C-alpha positions as a printed NumPy array, in Angstrom:
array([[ 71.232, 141.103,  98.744],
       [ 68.289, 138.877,  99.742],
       [ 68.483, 135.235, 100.063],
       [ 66.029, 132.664, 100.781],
       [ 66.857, 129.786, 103.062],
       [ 64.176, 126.875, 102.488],
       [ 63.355, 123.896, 105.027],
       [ 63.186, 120.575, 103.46 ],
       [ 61.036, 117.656, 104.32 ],
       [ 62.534, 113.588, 104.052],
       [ 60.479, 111.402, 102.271],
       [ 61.766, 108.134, 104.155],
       [ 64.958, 108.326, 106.221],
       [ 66.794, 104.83 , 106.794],
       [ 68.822, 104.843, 109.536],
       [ 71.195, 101.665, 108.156],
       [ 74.041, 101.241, 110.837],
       [ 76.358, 102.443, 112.855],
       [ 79.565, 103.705, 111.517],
       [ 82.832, 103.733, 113.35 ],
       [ 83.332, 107.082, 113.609],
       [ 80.467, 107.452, 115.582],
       [ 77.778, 108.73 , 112.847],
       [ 75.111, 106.745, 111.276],
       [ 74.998, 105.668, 107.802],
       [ 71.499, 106.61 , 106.32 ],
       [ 69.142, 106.986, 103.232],
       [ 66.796, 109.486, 102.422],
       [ 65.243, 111.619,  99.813],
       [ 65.425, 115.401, 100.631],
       [ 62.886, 117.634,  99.088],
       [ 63.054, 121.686,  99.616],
       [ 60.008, 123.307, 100.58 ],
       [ 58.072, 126.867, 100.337],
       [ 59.313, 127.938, 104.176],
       [ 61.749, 129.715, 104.597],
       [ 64.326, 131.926, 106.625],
       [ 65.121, 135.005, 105.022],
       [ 68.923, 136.612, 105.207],
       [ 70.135, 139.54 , 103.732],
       [ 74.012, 140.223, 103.025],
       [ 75.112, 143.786, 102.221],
       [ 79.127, 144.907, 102.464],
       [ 79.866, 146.869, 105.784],
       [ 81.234, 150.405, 105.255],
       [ 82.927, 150.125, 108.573],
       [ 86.617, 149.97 , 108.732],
       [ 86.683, 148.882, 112.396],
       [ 83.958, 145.724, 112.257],
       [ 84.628, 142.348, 109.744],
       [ 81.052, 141.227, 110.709],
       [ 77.858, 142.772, 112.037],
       [ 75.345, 140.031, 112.599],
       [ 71.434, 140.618, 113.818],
       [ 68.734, 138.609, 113.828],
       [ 64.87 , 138.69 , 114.354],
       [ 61.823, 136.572, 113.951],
       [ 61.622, 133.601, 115.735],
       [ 63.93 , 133.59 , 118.942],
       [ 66.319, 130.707, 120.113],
       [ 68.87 , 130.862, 123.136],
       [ 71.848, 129.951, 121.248],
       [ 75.439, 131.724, 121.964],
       [ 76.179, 133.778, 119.029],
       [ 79.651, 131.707, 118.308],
       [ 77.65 , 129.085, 118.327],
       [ 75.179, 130.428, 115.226],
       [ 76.076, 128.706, 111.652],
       [ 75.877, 132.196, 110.114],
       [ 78.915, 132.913, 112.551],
       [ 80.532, 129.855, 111.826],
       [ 79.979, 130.227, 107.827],
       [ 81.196, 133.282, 107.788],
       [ 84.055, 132.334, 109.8  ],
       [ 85.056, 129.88 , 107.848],
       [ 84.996, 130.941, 104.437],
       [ 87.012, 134.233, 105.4  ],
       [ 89.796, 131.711, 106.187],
       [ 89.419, 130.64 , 102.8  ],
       [ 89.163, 133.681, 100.245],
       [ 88.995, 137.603, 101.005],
       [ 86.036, 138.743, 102.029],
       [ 84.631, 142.497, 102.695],
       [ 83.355, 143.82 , 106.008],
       [ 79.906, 142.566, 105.752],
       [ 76.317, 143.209, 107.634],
       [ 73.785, 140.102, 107.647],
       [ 70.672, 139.79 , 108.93 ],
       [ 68.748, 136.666, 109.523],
       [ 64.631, 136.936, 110.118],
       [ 64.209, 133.587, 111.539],
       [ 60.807, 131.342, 110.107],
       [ 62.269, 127.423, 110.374],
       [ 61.6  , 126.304, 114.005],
       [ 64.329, 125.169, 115.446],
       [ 64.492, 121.463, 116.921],
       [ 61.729, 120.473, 113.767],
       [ 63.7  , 118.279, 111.378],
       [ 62.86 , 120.748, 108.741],
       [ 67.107, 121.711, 108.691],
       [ 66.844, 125.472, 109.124],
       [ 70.209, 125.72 , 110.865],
       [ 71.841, 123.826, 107.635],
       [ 70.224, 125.796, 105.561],
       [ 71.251, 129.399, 106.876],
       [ 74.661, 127.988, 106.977],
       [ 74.756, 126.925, 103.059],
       [ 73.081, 129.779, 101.953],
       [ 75.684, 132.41 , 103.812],
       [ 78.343, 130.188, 102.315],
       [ 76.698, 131.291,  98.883],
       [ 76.119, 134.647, 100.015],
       [ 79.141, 135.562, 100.591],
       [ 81.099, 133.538,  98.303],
       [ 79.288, 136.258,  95.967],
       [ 80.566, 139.056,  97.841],
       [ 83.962, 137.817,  97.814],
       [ 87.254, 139.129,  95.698],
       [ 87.842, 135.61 ,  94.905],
       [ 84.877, 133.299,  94.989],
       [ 85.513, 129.86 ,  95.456],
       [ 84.052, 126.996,  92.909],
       [ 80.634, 125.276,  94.063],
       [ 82.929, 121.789,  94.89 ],
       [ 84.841, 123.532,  97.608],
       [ 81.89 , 125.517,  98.845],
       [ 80.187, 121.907,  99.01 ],
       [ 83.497, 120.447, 100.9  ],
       [ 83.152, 123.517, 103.251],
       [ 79.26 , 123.39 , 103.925],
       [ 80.063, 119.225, 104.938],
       [ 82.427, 120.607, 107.446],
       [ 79.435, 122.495, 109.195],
       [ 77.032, 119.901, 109.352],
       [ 75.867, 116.777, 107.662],
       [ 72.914, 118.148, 105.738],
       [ 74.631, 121.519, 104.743],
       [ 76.061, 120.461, 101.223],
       [ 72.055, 119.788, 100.07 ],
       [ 70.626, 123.811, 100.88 ],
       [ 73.442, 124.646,  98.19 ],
       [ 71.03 , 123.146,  95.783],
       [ 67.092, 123.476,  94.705],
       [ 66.231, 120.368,  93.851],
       [ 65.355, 116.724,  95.506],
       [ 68.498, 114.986,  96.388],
       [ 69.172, 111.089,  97.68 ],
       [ 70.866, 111.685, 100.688],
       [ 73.424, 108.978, 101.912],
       [ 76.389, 107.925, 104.345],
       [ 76.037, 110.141, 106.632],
       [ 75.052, 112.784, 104.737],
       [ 77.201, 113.954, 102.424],
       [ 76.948, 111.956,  99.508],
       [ 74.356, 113.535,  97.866],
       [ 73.027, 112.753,  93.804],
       [ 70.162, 114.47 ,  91.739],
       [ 66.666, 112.868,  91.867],
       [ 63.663, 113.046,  89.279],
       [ 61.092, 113.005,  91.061],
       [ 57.666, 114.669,  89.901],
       [ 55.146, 116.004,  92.768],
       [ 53.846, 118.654,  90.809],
       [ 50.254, 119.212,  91.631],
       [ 50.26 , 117.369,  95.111],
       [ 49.889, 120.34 ,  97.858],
       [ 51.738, 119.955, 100.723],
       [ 50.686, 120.796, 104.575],
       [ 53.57 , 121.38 , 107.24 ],
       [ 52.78 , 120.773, 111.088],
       [ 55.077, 121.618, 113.576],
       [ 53.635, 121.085, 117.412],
       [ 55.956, 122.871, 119.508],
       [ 57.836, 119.554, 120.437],
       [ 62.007, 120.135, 119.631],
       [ 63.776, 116.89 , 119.484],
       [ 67.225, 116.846, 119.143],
       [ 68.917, 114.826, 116.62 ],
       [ 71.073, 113.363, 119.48 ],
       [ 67.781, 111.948, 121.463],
       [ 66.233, 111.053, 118.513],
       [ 69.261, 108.962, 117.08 ],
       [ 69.407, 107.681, 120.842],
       [ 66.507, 105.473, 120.647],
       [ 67.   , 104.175, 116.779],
       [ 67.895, 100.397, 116.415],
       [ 69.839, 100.629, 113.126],
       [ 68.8  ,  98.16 , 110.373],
       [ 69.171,  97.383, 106.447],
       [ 65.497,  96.86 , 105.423],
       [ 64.322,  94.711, 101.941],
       [ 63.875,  97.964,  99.735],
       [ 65.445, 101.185, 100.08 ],
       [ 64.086, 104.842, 100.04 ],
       [ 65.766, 104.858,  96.546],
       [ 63.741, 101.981,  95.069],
       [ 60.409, 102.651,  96.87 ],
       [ 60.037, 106.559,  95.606],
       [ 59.408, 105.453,  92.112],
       [ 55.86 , 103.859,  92.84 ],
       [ 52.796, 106.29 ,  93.019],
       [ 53.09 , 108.587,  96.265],
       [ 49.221, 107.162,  96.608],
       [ 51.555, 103.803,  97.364],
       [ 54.239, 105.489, 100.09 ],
       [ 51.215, 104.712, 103.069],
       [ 53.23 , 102.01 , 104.749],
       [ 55.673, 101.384, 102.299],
       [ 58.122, 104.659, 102.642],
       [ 59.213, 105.238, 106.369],
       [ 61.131, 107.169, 108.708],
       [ 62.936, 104.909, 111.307],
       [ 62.756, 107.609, 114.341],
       [ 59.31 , 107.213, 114.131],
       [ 59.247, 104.357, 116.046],
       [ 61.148, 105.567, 118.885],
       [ 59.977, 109.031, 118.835],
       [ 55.934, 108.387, 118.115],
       [ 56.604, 105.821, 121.924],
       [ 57.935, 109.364, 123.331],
       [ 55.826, 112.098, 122.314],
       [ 52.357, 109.775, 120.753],
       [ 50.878, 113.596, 119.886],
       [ 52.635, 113.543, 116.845],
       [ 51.71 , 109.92 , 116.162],
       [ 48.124, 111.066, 116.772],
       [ 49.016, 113.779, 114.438],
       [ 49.876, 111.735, 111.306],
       [ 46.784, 109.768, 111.656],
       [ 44.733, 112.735, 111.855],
       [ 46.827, 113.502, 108.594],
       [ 45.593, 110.085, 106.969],
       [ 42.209, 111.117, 108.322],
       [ 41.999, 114.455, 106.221],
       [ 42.909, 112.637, 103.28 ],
       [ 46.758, 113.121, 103.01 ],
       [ 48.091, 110.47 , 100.36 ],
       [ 50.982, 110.272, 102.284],
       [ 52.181, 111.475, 106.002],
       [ 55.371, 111.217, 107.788],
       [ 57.47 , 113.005, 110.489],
       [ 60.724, 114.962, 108.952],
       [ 64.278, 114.226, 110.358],
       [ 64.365, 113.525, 113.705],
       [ 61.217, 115.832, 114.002],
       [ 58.783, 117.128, 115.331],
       [ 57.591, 118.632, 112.066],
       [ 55.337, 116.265, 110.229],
       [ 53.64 , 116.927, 107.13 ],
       [ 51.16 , 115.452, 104.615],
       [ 50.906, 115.123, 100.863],
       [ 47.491, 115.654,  99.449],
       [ 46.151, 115.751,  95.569],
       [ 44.269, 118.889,  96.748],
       [ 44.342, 121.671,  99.347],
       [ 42.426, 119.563, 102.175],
       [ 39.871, 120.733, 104.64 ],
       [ 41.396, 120.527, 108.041],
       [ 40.065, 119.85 , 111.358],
       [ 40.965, 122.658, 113.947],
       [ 43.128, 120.653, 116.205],
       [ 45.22 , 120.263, 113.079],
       [ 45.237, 123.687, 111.526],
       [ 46.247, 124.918, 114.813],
       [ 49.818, 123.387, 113.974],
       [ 50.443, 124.438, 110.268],
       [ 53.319, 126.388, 110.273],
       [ 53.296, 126.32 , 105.948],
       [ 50.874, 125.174, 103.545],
       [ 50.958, 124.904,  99.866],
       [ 51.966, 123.34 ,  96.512],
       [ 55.206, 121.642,  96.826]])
């Protein structure tokens, strides 16, 4: 079976305090998007292996009980009965971009498997298990633009209507951590939340919908500040970073006409 694993970009991502266990409470609108990992799942006819895991694509250094594939599979087989299975992943998502391509290979093994197993579990307790892998997991086990808030996991169903707007993804070989990037944010409750300012015209968002890493990331790596603006400059209606970056990405009414320093980043392009 083949599965697609999408990125998503955040259109605005408030970072509004500091919880006490440690995480942050946030808002932000996640929207899937046209890149994606690609993982097939097939049962193993192998009576001496549970799992047989491969990958290819883009590379990463990562220990392999470390990989959310690993851990997704791991964790649902302590939860229902599950055949030996095979799965490849053929890595896209750049890691370290904001664009959530870990979260997203985790969810969609969860569903992946959960249709492999004797005893599938409902879509509730694969959400409770996705949380349990990482904050953004429970939203790749949908298709469709979520509010995102706490810390994450709270998650509700948002109309909201870019169809025609064509999107451009940049990623410029920067990885940020989420743990540096949440390192320099000054947490904050602003007038209007993400929630309130998404239903004006995107050709409003310019300086109205933001992502609060931006100003502690753009003072670290000003490339991607000089990015965006070059964004602006080609006629995107709106530009932002995504997560904690370094993916950024524009919204335009039209496929735009880049310059060369910019095309030289797109990683995806199209309508989103």
């Amino acid at each position: 079976m083949i599965f697609f694993s999408p990125a998503k970009i955040n259109i605005g991502l408030q970072i509004l305090g500091k919880r006490p266990d440690g995480f942050h409470n946030i808002q932000s609108l996640m929207h899937p998007v046209g890149l994606s990992d690609i993982l097939e799942i097939n049962p193993l006819h192998s009576k001496n292996q549970e799992i047989l895991f491969s990958q290819s694509g883009l590379r990463f250094d990562a220990d392999l009980e470390d990989n959310l594939c690993i851990k997704a599979w791991r964790i649902l087989a302590g939860e229902c009965n599950l055949p030996p299975v095979e799965i490849h992943l053929h890595k896209q998502i750049p890691l370290g971009a904001g664009l959530g391509g870990g979260s997203s290979n985790a969810s969609v093994t969860l569903l992946g498997l959960n249709a492999l197993a004797e005893d599938p579990l409902s879509m509730e307790r694969l959400a409770e298990l996705a949380e349990t892998l990482g904050s953004d997991c429970p939203f790749f086990l949908n298709k469709e633009p979520m509010m995102m808030e706490g810390r994450g996991e709270i998650l509700t169903p948002v109309h909201l209507n870019l169809a025609g707007l064509f999107l451009v993804l940049l990623f410029p070989e920067i990885h940020i951590s989420s743990a540096e990037a949440y390192r320099g944010v000054k947490p904050a409750v602003p007038d209007h939340l993400v929630s309130e300012l998404i239903q004006k015209p995107v050709s409003h968002w310019k300086g109205l919908i933001k992502n609060d890493f931006e100003n502690s990331v753009f003072i670290k790596y000003p490339r991607l500040n000089d990015l965006k603006q070059k964004l602006y400059e080609s006629g995107a209606l709106y530009a932002s970073l995504s997560g904690s970056g370094s993916s950024l990405y524009g919204l335009f009414a039209q496929r735009p006409s880049l310059p060369d320093d910019l095309r030289k980043q797109v990683i995806w392009a199209g309508a989103i």
